[in-house]
Short mmCIF file of C-alpha atoms and ligand atoms in Angstrom, two decimals:
data_model
loop_
_atom_site.label_atom_id
_atom_site.label_comp_id
_atom_site.label_asym_id
_atom_site.label_seq_id
_atom_site.Cartn_x
_atom_site.Cartn_y
_atom_site.Cartn_z
CA MET A 578 3.46 0.11 29.98
CA THR A 579 2.82 -2.64 27.47
CA ILE A 580 2.68 -3.23 23.72
CA VAL A 581 0.29 -5.94 22.56
CA GLY A 582 0.94 -7.27 19.04
CA ILE A 583 -1.60 -9.46 17.23
CA ASP A 584 -2.01 -10.88 13.75
CA ASP A 585 -3.72 -13.41 11.49
CA THR A 586 -7.26 -13.66 12.86
CA ASP A 587 -9.43 -13.58 9.78
CA SER A 588 -10.47 -15.86 7.00
CA ARG A 589 -11.30 -14.94 3.43
CA GLU A 590 -14.62 -16.78 3.44
CA ARG A 591 -15.77 -16.35 7.02
CA GLY A 592 -15.07 -12.66 7.57
CA MET A 593 -13.67 -11.15 10.78
CA CYS A 594 -10.85 -8.66 10.65
CA THR A 595 -7.78 -8.15 12.81
CA THR A 596 -8.52 -4.41 13.26
CA TYR A 597 -11.83 -5.40 14.87
CA VAL A 598 -10.14 -7.90 17.20
CA ALA A 599 -7.62 -5.19 18.22
CA MET A 600 -10.41 -2.71 18.90
CA ARG A 601 -12.21 -5.29 21.07
CA ILE A 602 -9.01 -6.05 23.01
CA ALA A 603 -8.50 -2.30 23.54
CA GLU A 604 -12.09 -1.93 24.75
CA ARG A 605 -11.72 -4.76 27.23
CA LEU A 606 -8.36 -3.45 28.47
CA ARG A 607 -9.86 0.01 28.91
CA ARG A 608 -12.76 -1.42 30.92
CA THR A 609 -10.57 -3.68 33.03
CA CYS A 610 -7.96 -1.00 33.76
CA ARG A 611 -10.62 1.58 34.59
CA LEU A 612 -12.36 -0.86 36.94
CA ASP A 613 -9.00 -1.46 38.64
CA GLY A 614 -8.44 2.30 38.80
CA GLN A 615 -11.91 2.93 40.22
CA SER A 616 -11.58 0.29 42.94
CA ALA A 617 -8.29 1.90 43.97
CA ALA A 618 -9.95 5.34 43.84
CA SER A 619 -13.01 4.20 45.87
CA SER A 620 -10.81 3.67 48.94
CA SER A 621 -9.60 7.27 48.74
CA PRO A 622 -11.44 10.25 50.31
CA ALA A 623 -12.13 11.80 46.90
CA ALA A 624 -13.89 8.69 45.56
CA ASN A 625 -17.03 10.56 44.49
CA ASP A 626 -15.20 13.40 42.81
CA SER A 627 -15.84 13.06 39.02
CA SER A 628 -12.37 14.46 38.30
CA ASP A 629 -11.04 11.12 39.59
CA VAL A 630 -12.20 9.19 36.48
CA PRO A 631 -9.04 7.31 35.51
CA PRO A 632 -7.36 8.49 32.28
CA ASP A 633 -7.65 6.35 29.13
CA PRO A 634 -4.93 3.69 29.42
CA ILE A 635 -4.91 3.17 25.62
CA ALA A 636 -2.36 5.49 23.98
CA ARG A 637 -2.93 4.34 20.38
CA LEU A 638 -3.71 1.44 18.08
CA LEU A 639 -1.28 0.78 15.22
CA LEU A 640 -2.39 -0.81 11.96
CA VAL A 641 0.79 -1.98 10.26
CA ARG A 642 0.83 -3.20 6.66
CA LEU A 643 3.57 -5.78 6.17
CA ASN A 644 5.16 -6.99 2.92
CA PRO A 645 2.25 -7.13 0.45
CA ALA A 646 4.05 -9.89 -1.49
CA VAL A 647 3.71 -12.41 1.36
CA GLU A 648 1.85 -15.47 0.08
CA TYR A 649 0.16 -16.32 3.40
CA LYS A 650 -1.79 -13.09 3.63
CA THR A 651 -5.58 -13.15 3.63
CA ARG A 652 -5.94 -9.73 2.01
CA GLY A 653 -3.85 -6.72 2.94
CA ASN A 654 -1.23 -8.29 5.26
CA ALA A 655 -2.18 -6.20 8.28
CA ALA A 656 -0.82 -6.65 11.81
CA LEU A 657 -1.98 -4.68 14.84
CA ALA A 658 -0.37 -3.25 17.99
CA ILE A 659 -2.01 -1.73 21.04
CA HIS A 660 -0.01 0.74 23.14
CA VAL A 661 -1.49 0.50 26.62
CA ASP A 662 -0.58 1.70 30.08
CA CYS A 663 -1.28 -1.46 32.08
CA ASP A 664 0.28 -4.55 33.57
CA PRO A 665 1.71 -6.85 30.83
CA ASP A 666 0.29 -10.01 32.44
CA LEU A 667 -3.19 -8.51 32.50
CA ALA A 668 -2.80 -7.38 28.86
CA PHE A 669 -1.64 -10.86 27.84
CA ASP A 670 -4.65 -12.57 29.50
CA VAL A 671 -7.21 -10.15 28.05
CA ALA A 672 -5.67 -10.31 24.56
CA ARG A 673 -5.38 -14.10 24.57
CA GLU A 674 -9.00 -14.59 25.66
CA THR A 675 -10.31 -12.12 23.09
CA LEU A 676 -8.17 -13.55 20.31
CA ALA A 677 -9.19 -17.13 21.14
CA SER A 678 -12.88 -16.22 21.11
CA LEU A 679 -12.89 -14.01 17.97
CA ALA A 680 -10.24 -15.44 15.63
CA GLU A 681 -11.58 -17.62 12.82
CA THR A 682 -9.55 -20.64 13.87
CA ALA A 683 -11.93 -22.98 12.05
CA ASP A 684 -10.20 -21.86 8.84
CA GLU A 685 -6.96 -23.82 8.69
CA ARG A 686 -5.27 -20.91 6.93
CA THR A 687 -5.93 -18.66 9.94
CA ASN A 688 -2.99 -18.87 12.35
CA PRO A 689 -3.47 -16.26 15.08
CA GLY A 690 -0.48 -14.95 16.99
CA LEU A 691 -0.07 -12.78 20.08
CA VAL A 692 3.14 -11.23 21.39
CA VAL A 693 3.31 -8.95 24.43
CA ALA A 694 6.21 -6.59 25.17
CA GLY A 695 6.21 -5.57 28.81
CA HIS A 696 8.07 -2.33 28.34
CA ASP A 697 7.43 1.28 27.47
CA PHE A 698 5.92 1.93 24.05
CA HIS A 699 8.05 5.03 23.42
CA ARG A 700 10.23 4.56 20.35
CA ALA A 701 13.53 4.52 22.24
CA ALA A 702 12.33 1.65 24.49
CA ILE A 703 11.81 -0.73 21.55
CA PRO A 704 14.95 -2.89 21.14
CA ASP A 705 17.04 -2.56 17.95
CA ALA A 706 16.47 -6.19 16.99
CA VAL A 707 12.67 -5.87 17.28
CA ALA A 708 12.69 -2.72 15.13
CA GLU A 709 14.91 -4.46 12.60
CA PHE A 710 12.54 -7.43 12.54
CA ALA A 711 9.66 -5.06 11.76
CA GLY A 712 11.60 -3.43 8.91
CA ARG A 713 12.24 -6.84 7.38
CA ALA A 714 8.59 -7.86 7.81
CA VAL A 715 7.54 -4.85 5.71
CA ARG A 716 10.11 -5.29 2.95
CA ASP A 717 11.23 -8.91 3.08
CA HIS A 718 10.28 -12.48 4.04
CA LEU A 719 10.67 -14.02 7.49
CA GLU A 720 10.31 -17.47 9.08
CA ILE A 721 8.31 -18.38 12.18
CA GLU A 722 11.59 -19.31 13.88
CA ASP A 723 12.87 -15.73 13.36
CA ALA A 724 9.91 -14.51 15.43
CA THR A 725 10.12 -17.11 18.19
CA ALA A 726 13.89 -16.59 18.60
CA CYS A 727 13.44 -12.82 18.85
CA CYS A 728 10.58 -13.18 21.38
CA GLU A 729 12.71 -15.52 23.48
CA ARG A 730 15.72 -13.20 23.41
CA HIS A 731 13.63 -10.29 24.66
CA GLY A 732 11.47 -12.26 27.09
CA TYR A 733 8.23 -11.44 25.25
CA PRO A 734 5.42 -13.82 26.26
CA ASN A 735 3.52 -15.11 23.24
CA TRP A 736 0.63 -17.33 22.31
CA HIS A 737 -0.57 -18.84 19.07
CA ALA A 738 -3.05 -21.16 17.45
CA GLY A 739 -2.58 -23.16 14.26
CA ASN A 740 0.98 -23.14 12.94
CA GLY A 741 1.94 -19.99 14.87
CA ARG A 742 2.73 -17.89 11.81
CA GLY A 743 0.73 -15.00 13.24
CA ARG A 744 3.58 -14.31 15.67
CA ILE A 745 5.62 -12.89 12.76
CA GLY A 746 3.11 -10.10 12.23
CA ALA A 747 2.45 -9.69 15.96
CA LEU A 748 6.14 -9.10 16.69
CA ALA A 749 6.52 -6.86 13.63
CA ALA A 750 3.62 -4.72 14.86
CA ILE A 751 5.52 -4.21 18.14
CA GLY A 752 8.72 -3.11 16.37
CA ALA A 753 7.04 -0.97 13.72
CA TRP A 754 6.68 2.14 15.90
CA ARG A 755 10.44 2.43 15.99
CA ALA A 756 11.25 0.96 12.55
CA LEU A 757 9.02 3.22 10.47
CA GLU A 758 9.15 6.99 10.27
CA GLU A 759 6.05 7.97 8.37
CA TRP A 760 2.52 7.47 9.72
CA THR A 761 -0.98 8.27 8.51
CA VAL A 762 -4.40 7.51 10.01
CA GLU A 763 -7.47 5.41 9.29
CA TYR A 764 -10.74 6.01 11.09
CA ILE A 765 -12.73 2.77 10.86
CA SER A 766 -16.48 2.51 11.51
CA TYR A 767 -17.83 -0.97 12.30
CA ARG A 768 -21.20 -2.55 11.52
CA GLU A 769 -23.69 -3.98 13.96
CA PRO A 770 -22.84 -7.71 14.21
CA VAL A 771 -26.35 -8.77 13.06
CA ARG A 772 -25.65 -7.11 9.69
CA TRP A 773 -22.29 -8.77 9.00
CA GLY A 774 -22.42 -10.62 5.72
CA THR A 775 -25.34 -8.56 4.37
CA ASP A 776 -25.12 -5.71 1.84
CA ARG A 777 -23.83 -2.49 3.35
CA ARG A 778 -26.23 0.45 3.39
CA VAL A 779 -24.13 3.57 2.75
CA ASP A 780 -25.55 6.66 1.03
CA ARG A 781 -23.35 7.26 -2.03
CA GLU A 782 -24.14 10.94 -2.43
CA SER A 783 -23.25 11.85 1.16
CA LEU A 784 -20.12 9.73 0.85
CA PHE A 785 -18.92 11.47 -2.35
CA THR A 786 -19.73 14.88 -0.82
CA ALA A 787 -17.89 14.07 2.42
CA ALA A 788 -14.88 12.75 0.46
CA GLU A 789 -14.73 15.97 -1.56
CA TRP A 790 -15.02 18.04 1.63
CA GLY A 791 -12.12 16.22 3.30
CA TYR A 792 -9.76 15.98 0.29
CA PRO A 793 -6.73 16.13 0.34
CA ASP A 794 -6.45 15.67 4.14
CA VAL A 795 -8.23 12.38 3.50
CA TRP A 796 -7.57 10.40 0.32
CA ASP A 797 -8.59 7.17 -1.39
CA THR A 798 -12.10 7.54 0.04
CA VAL A 799 -13.69 7.32 -3.42
CA ASP A 800 -12.52 6.94 -7.03
CA ARG A 801 -14.12 9.69 -9.06
CA GLY A 802 -12.89 8.34 -12.36
CA GLU A 803 -14.46 4.92 -11.78
CA ASP A 804 -17.36 6.28 -9.65
CA GLU A 805 -16.41 3.84 -6.89
CA THR A 806 -16.75 4.04 -3.10
CA VAL A 807 -13.26 2.81 -2.28
CA CYS A 808 -13.61 3.19 1.52
CA VAL A 809 -16.49 0.67 1.71
CA PRO A 810 -15.22 -2.94 1.60
CA HIS A 811 -16.99 -5.73 -0.28
CA THR A 812 -15.86 -8.52 2.06
CA PRO A 813 -18.17 -10.18 4.63
CA GLY A 814 -16.31 -8.67 7.63
CA PRO A 815 -17.35 -6.12 10.26
CA ILE A 816 -16.05 -2.89 8.63
CA LEU A 817 -18.62 -0.41 7.32
CA HIS A 818 -16.09 2.12 6.03
CA GLY A 819 -12.52 3.22 6.69
CA ILE A 820 -11.45 6.82 6.10
CA ARG A 821 -7.75 7.20 5.34
CA GLY A 822 -5.76 10.39 5.53
CA ASP A 823 -3.14 12.56 7.15
CA ASP A 824 -5.37 14.27 9.69
CA SER A 825 -7.35 12.35 12.31
CA THR A 826 -9.81 15.20 12.98
CA VAL A 827 -10.71 15.46 9.30
CA ALA A 828 -10.95 11.67 8.92
CA ARG A 829 -13.38 11.51 11.84
CA ALA A 830 -15.40 14.45 10.49
CA VAL A 831 -15.64 12.81 7.04
CA ALA A 832 -16.93 9.59 8.66
CA ASP A 833 -19.52 11.61 10.60
CA ARG A 834 -20.78 13.18 7.37
CA ILE A 835 -21.54 9.84 5.72
CA GLU A 836 -25.17 8.75 5.98
CA SER A 837 -25.49 5.01 6.50
CA GLU A 838 -26.87 2.11 8.49
CA PRO A 839 -26.12 2.45 12.23
CA VAL A 840 -22.44 2.51 13.20
CA ALA A 841 -21.90 0.07 16.07
CA SER A 842 -18.47 1.44 17.06
CA SER A 843 -15.51 3.26 15.57
CA GLN A 844 -11.79 3.41 16.15
CA LEU A 845 -8.88 5.55 15.00
CA PHE A 846 -5.77 3.67 13.88
CA VAL A 847 -2.29 5.10 13.33
CA THR A 848 -0.91 3.31 10.28
CA ASN A 849 1.86 3.02 7.68
CA GLN A 850 -0.78 2.91 4.92
CA GLY A 851 -0.11 5.36 2.10
CA THR A 852 3.61 5.68 2.89
CA ASP A 853 5.47 3.43 0.38
CA ALA A 854 7.14 1.74 3.38
CA HIS A 855 7.43 -1.44 1.31
CA LEU A 856 9.62 0.08 -1.44
CA ARG A 857 13.38 -0.31 -1.42
CA GLU A 858 15.98 1.18 -3.75
CA GLY A 859 17.16 -1.37 -6.28
CA THR A 860 18.46 -2.06 -9.74
CA ILE A 861 17.07 -4.08 -12.60
CA GLU A 862 20.08 -6.42 -12.35
CA THR A 863 19.55 -7.23 -8.67
CA ALA A 864 15.75 -6.97 -8.12
CA ARG A 865 14.45 -10.14 -6.46
CA GLU A 866 11.16 -11.96 -6.39
CA GLY A 867 8.63 -11.04 -3.64
CA ARG A 868 10.10 -7.62 -2.88
CA ALA A 869 9.08 -4.14 -3.99
CA TYR A 870 11.42 -1.58 -5.51
CA ARG A 871 12.10 1.81 -7.02
CA LEU A 872 14.01 1.06 -10.22
CA GLU A 873 15.67 3.33 -12.79
CA GLY A 874 15.53 2.31 -16.42
CA ARG A 875 14.65 3.05 -20.01
CA VAL A 876 11.64 1.72 -21.86
CA ALA A 877 13.03 -0.96 -24.17
CA SER A 878 9.91 -2.20 -25.98
CA GLU A 879 6.69 -0.59 -27.15
CA PRO A 880 3.92 -1.17 -24.54
CA GLU A 881 1.76 -4.07 -25.66
CA THR A 882 -1.85 -4.71 -24.60
CA ARG A 883 -2.45 -8.43 -24.17
CA ARG A 884 -5.55 -10.54 -23.67
CA GLY A 885 -7.61 -9.32 -20.70
CA GLY A 886 -6.47 -5.72 -21.22
CA HIS A 887 -3.19 -6.09 -19.32
CA VAL A 888 -0.31 -3.94 -20.60
CA PHE A 889 3.34 -5.04 -20.71
CA PHE A 890 6.66 -3.48 -21.69
CA GLU A 891 10.35 -4.12 -21.09
CA LEU A 892 12.43 -1.84 -18.92
CA ALA A 893 16.18 -1.87 -19.55
CA ALA A 894 18.80 -0.90 -17.01
CA ALA A 895 20.03 2.65 -17.55
CA ALA A 896 22.11 4.19 -14.86
CA ALA A 897 23.33 7.62 -15.90
CA ASP A 898 21.32 10.80 -16.48
CA ASP A 899 23.21 11.49 -19.68
CA ASP A 900 22.63 7.99 -21.02
CA PRO A 901 21.58 8.60 -24.61
CA PRO A 902 18.16 7.38 -25.82
CA ILE A 903 19.75 4.49 -27.66
CA ASP A 904 18.41 1.40 -29.36
CA ASP A 905 20.83 -0.99 -27.68
CA GLY A 906 18.46 -1.69 -24.77
CA ALA A 907 18.51 -5.33 -25.81
CA LYS A 908 22.12 -5.61 -24.63
CA ARG A 909 21.32 -4.48 -21.10
CA PRO A 910 19.56 -6.35 -18.29
CA HIS A 911 15.80 -6.19 -18.79
CA LEU A 912 12.77 -6.54 -16.55
CA GLU A 913 9.23 -6.97 -17.80
CA CYS A 914 6.83 -4.40 -16.33
CA ALA A 915 3.08 -4.98 -16.19
CA THR A 916 -0.05 -3.08 -15.35
CA PHE A 917 -3.18 -5.18 -15.11
CA GLU A 918 -6.77 -4.53 -16.14
CA PRO A 919 -7.93 -3.47 -12.61
CA THR A 920 -5.57 -0.48 -12.76
CA LYS A 921 -8.04 1.00 -15.29
CA ARG A 922 -6.96 4.41 -16.65
CA PHE A 923 -3.37 4.00 -15.44
CA ARG A 924 -2.95 1.65 -18.41
CA ASP A 925 -3.39 4.61 -20.78
CA ARG A 926 -0.41 6.29 -19.12
CA VAL A 927 1.64 3.16 -19.63
CA ARG A 928 0.49 2.78 -23.24
CA ALA A 929 1.69 6.36 -23.86
CA LEU A 930 5.30 5.36 -23.10
CA ARG A 931 7.76 4.99 -25.99
CA VAL A 932 11.02 3.16 -26.41
CA GLY A 933 13.82 5.28 -24.95
CA ASP A 934 11.78 7.10 -22.27
CA ARG A 935 13.70 7.22 -19.00
CA LEU A 936 11.68 6.20 -15.91
CA THR A 937 11.71 5.47 -12.23
CA ALA A 938 9.33 2.51 -11.91
CA CYS A 939 7.86 1.36 -8.57
CA GLY A 940 6.24 -1.96 -7.79
CA GLU A 941 6.61 -5.54 -6.63
CA VAL A 942 8.54 -8.17 -8.51
CA SER A 943 6.27 -11.18 -8.92
CA ALA A 944 6.81 -14.10 -11.30
CA GLY A 945 9.67 -12.17 -12.90
CA THR A 946 7.51 -9.12 -13.65
CA LEU A 947 7.42 -5.69 -12.00
CA LYS A 948 3.77 -4.99 -11.14
CA LEU A 949 3.67 -1.22 -11.56
CA GLU A 950 2.19 0.92 -8.76
CA LYS A 951 3.54 4.24 -9.96
CA PHE A 952 6.25 5.61 -12.23
CA ALA A 953 8.08 8.88 -12.75
CA VAL A 954 8.86 10.10 -16.25
CA ARG A 955 12.41 11.45 -16.02
CA ASP A 956 13.06 12.03 -19.69
CA LEU A 957 10.75 11.72 -22.70
CA VAL A 958 11.82 10.89 -26.21
CA ARG A 959 10.70 13.95 -28.19
CA THR A 960 11.84 13.12 -31.72
CA GLU A 961 11.99 10.11 -33.99
CA ARG A 962 14.16 9.23 -36.98
CA VAL A 963 12.13 8.74 -40.15
CA THR A 964 12.86 8.19 -43.82
CA PRO A 965 13.08 11.68 -45.39
CA THR A 966 10.38 13.08 -47.67
CA CYS A 967 11.19 14.65 -51.03
CA PRO A 968 11.14 18.49 -50.78
CA ASP A 969 9.64 18.71 -54.31
CA CYS A 970 6.90 16.04 -54.44
CA GLU A 971 6.58 15.40 -50.67
CA ARG A 972 6.60 11.65 -51.17
CA THR A 973 8.74 9.34 -49.01
CA MET A 974 12.20 8.86 -50.50
CA LYS A 975 13.67 5.43 -51.16
CA SER A 976 16.99 4.02 -49.97
CA ALA A 977 19.75 4.79 -52.45
CA GLY A 978 21.66 1.66 -51.37
CA ARG A 979 23.71 0.63 -48.41
CA ASP A 980 25.29 3.71 -46.74
CA GLN A 981 24.26 5.91 -49.67
CA GLY A 982 21.40 7.81 -48.10
CA TYR A 983 17.99 8.33 -49.69
CA ARG A 984 16.77 9.48 -53.08
CA CYS A 985 13.55 10.48 -54.82
CA ARG A 986 13.71 8.66 -58.11
CA ASP A 987 11.08 10.87 -59.74
CA CYS A 988 12.56 14.26 -58.78
CA GLY A 989 16.23 13.25 -58.42
CA THR A 990 16.52 14.81 -54.95
CA ASN A 991 18.84 13.27 -52.29
CA ALA A 992 19.13 13.14 -48.51
CA PRO A 993 22.21 11.82 -46.68
CA SER A 994 20.35 10.00 -43.85
CA LYS A 995 17.09 9.64 -41.93
CA GLU A 996 15.75 12.90 -40.54
CA SER A 997 14.55 13.79 -37.05
CA VAL A 998 10.92 14.83 -36.64
CA PRO A 999 9.21 15.92 -33.44
CA ILE A 1000 6.66 13.58 -31.85
CA GLU A 1001 3.53 14.58 -29.98
CA ARG A 1002 3.58 13.08 -26.47
CA ASP A 1003 0.60 12.55 -24.16
CA LEU A 1004 2.84 12.37 -21.09
CA GLU A 1005 4.71 15.03 -19.19
CA GLY A 1006 7.64 14.73 -16.80
CA GLY A 1007 6.82 13.61 -13.25
CA TRP A 1008 4.95 10.95 -11.30
CA TYR A 1009 1.92 8.94 -12.48
CA GLU A 1010 0.03 6.48 -10.28
CA VAL A 1011 -2.70 3.84 -10.30
CA PRO A 1012 -6.15 5.23 -9.41
CA PRO A 1013 -7.53 4.94 -5.84
CA CYS A 1014 -9.62 1.87 -6.77
CA ALA A 1015 -6.41 -0.06 -7.54
CA ARG A 1016 -4.18 1.29 -4.77
CA ARG A 1017 -2.34 -1.14 -2.51
CA HIS A 1018 -2.84 -0.26 1.17
CA VAL A 1019 0.80 0.62 1.74
CA ALA A 1020 1.35 2.55 -1.54
CA LYS A 1021 1.71 6.31 -1.18
CA PRO A 1022 -0.82 8.42 -3.07
CA LEU A 1023 0.83 11.26 -5.01
CA VAL A 1024 -1.47 13.83 -3.40
CA ARG A 1025 0.40 13.26 -0.11
CA GLY A 1026 3.41 15.10 -1.57
CA GLY A 1027 7.12 14.70 -0.85
CA PHE A 1028 7.95 13.38 -4.32
CA ASP A 1029 11.07 14.42 -6.21
CA ALA A 1030 9.28 15.62 -9.37
CA PRO A 1031 5.91 17.13 -10.35
CA VAL A 1032 2.95 14.85 -9.60
CA HIS A 1033 -0.16 13.90 -11.58
CA PRO A 1034 -2.46 12.62 -8.80
CA GLU A 1035 -5.47 10.40 -9.46
CA ARG A 1036 -8.62 10.93 -7.41
P1 ATP B 2428 -5.72 -10.19 8.73
O1 ATP B 2428 -6.77 -9.16 8.59
O2 ATP B 2428 -6.12 -11.45 9.41
O3 ATP B 2428 -4.51 -9.63 9.40
P2 ATP B 2428 -4.12 -10.30 6.36
O4 ATP B 2428 -4.38 -10.13 4.92
O5 ATP B 2428 -3.47 -9.18 7.05
O6 ATP B 2428 -5.39 -10.67 7.21
P3 ATP B 2428 -3.01 -12.52 7.63
O7 ATP B 2428 -4.19 -13.39 7.80
O8 ATP B 2428 -2.55 -11.68 8.76
O9 ATP B 2428 -3.24 -11.60 6.40
O10 ATP B 2428 -1.84 -13.44 7.10
C1 ATP B 2428 -0.52 -12.98 6.92
C2 ATP B 2428 0.42 -13.97 7.60
O11 ATP B 2428 1.72 -13.77 7.09
C3 ATP B 2428 0.48 -13.74 9.10
O12 ATP B 2428 0.56 -14.97 9.73
C4 ATP B 2428 1.78 -12.97 9.30
O13 ATP B 2428 2.38 -13.22 10.55
C5 ATP B 2428 2.61 -13.51 8.15
N1 ATP B 2428 3.57 -12.52 7.65
C6 ATP B 2428 3.45 -11.19 7.57
N2 ATP B 2428 4.53 -10.62 7.04
C7 ATP B 2428 5.39 -11.62 6.79
C8 ATP B 2428 6.71 -11.64 6.24
N3 ATP B 2428 7.32 -10.54 5.83
N4 ATP B 2428 7.32 -12.84 6.11
C9 ATP B 2428 6.67 -13.99 6.48
N5 ATP B 2428 5.44 -14.03 7.01
C10 ATP B 2428 4.80 -12.85 7.17
#
């Protein structure tokens, strides 16, 4: 039994994709192991019996999304692991050769890494320290030395090109099976190599129909609101489309229903996409740069749309449920929250917030700002204090002087203080999210369920 971990094979300009490299390694391992199996079988009396075809040595391919805040990432900070029933030395040789021939090493920012664990891939066989490393790779920042020290301690052979950074992701991909609890699937279809870099030919109508058919077992296939085919990438790499969901049979069936240019090959990946694995519990006081959090707070400034259509507001720390909707937010620790133009209609949800609303806000802290991925409305401000109107003439009263209430000078009527009036709100309690076109790979779509309040899913 062996786990092969790989990472950092692609370049933004030149294409390639680590999922493709992993699929090719798996193919070669399958062929090599089966050839070995057949030569062993050919010396046995039942060599011609078709039931002797060796079983598939590949148990699964993992597509692990690591901390999306990592600056070195090319796009989605993906690392890959192959769980294979074969000799670790053979796996190492096959993986190294494939990696060396496919990785875009001409790009100096591409730093491929390979780590091989020569032990069982069952969860319990993965050492504590390797699982812990994977957890940190998803939610925190690591150094190359952290990876090399861990590989050395566990006797994991490894190989790298460039600066060797890819070994961080490669080792994390090995530990992820034990570190993470929640898994989804992605069924990826690849293009014929001659077409790489050209426009993809995918029939939109069949794609929208297939997405509808598979929803909600598959999600983030399309964005109905923006009329966008989210599962079809725009990059020059080998992927034609990737169908994400909770059910591998449905994902495969959705892919089969899409009319397109020829599919050269396809592969199912087990993945932590759509699971919120990157989020940690935190507080506004202690949230740190480059990490992603769930934070409790109260809206402390009216949402403001700035140049470019980006929307900002301040969130103030508010711990207790019975915290009153007060105006003293300015005295508490604050964090700026932002939702950018590409989040499209989500910005209207954010603009509908008012000072005093109590929220759980989720996102990554970057340059001192929480980039919102989703939020839960816990408590909405339903009334506002306004200057009273005169019951006789219905005009707004005037202040009668400091601490003396209000008065209508024409009618002589008085009111002791401001009055409360109800406000119309366009939000309800519960979770709101960015639309599929703006979803981060690792962020959990509301339609997947398991949230602690009603959900308002985007599709
Ligand atoms: P690819 O498709 O090639 O995997 P990508 O967007 O996933 O593209 P990479 O090219 O893999 O990005 O670059 C990410 C780099 O950052 C890798 O070298 C990986 O080992 C490293 N890395 C991943 N997570 C962390 C982390 N938490 N701390 C430090 N480095 C990390």
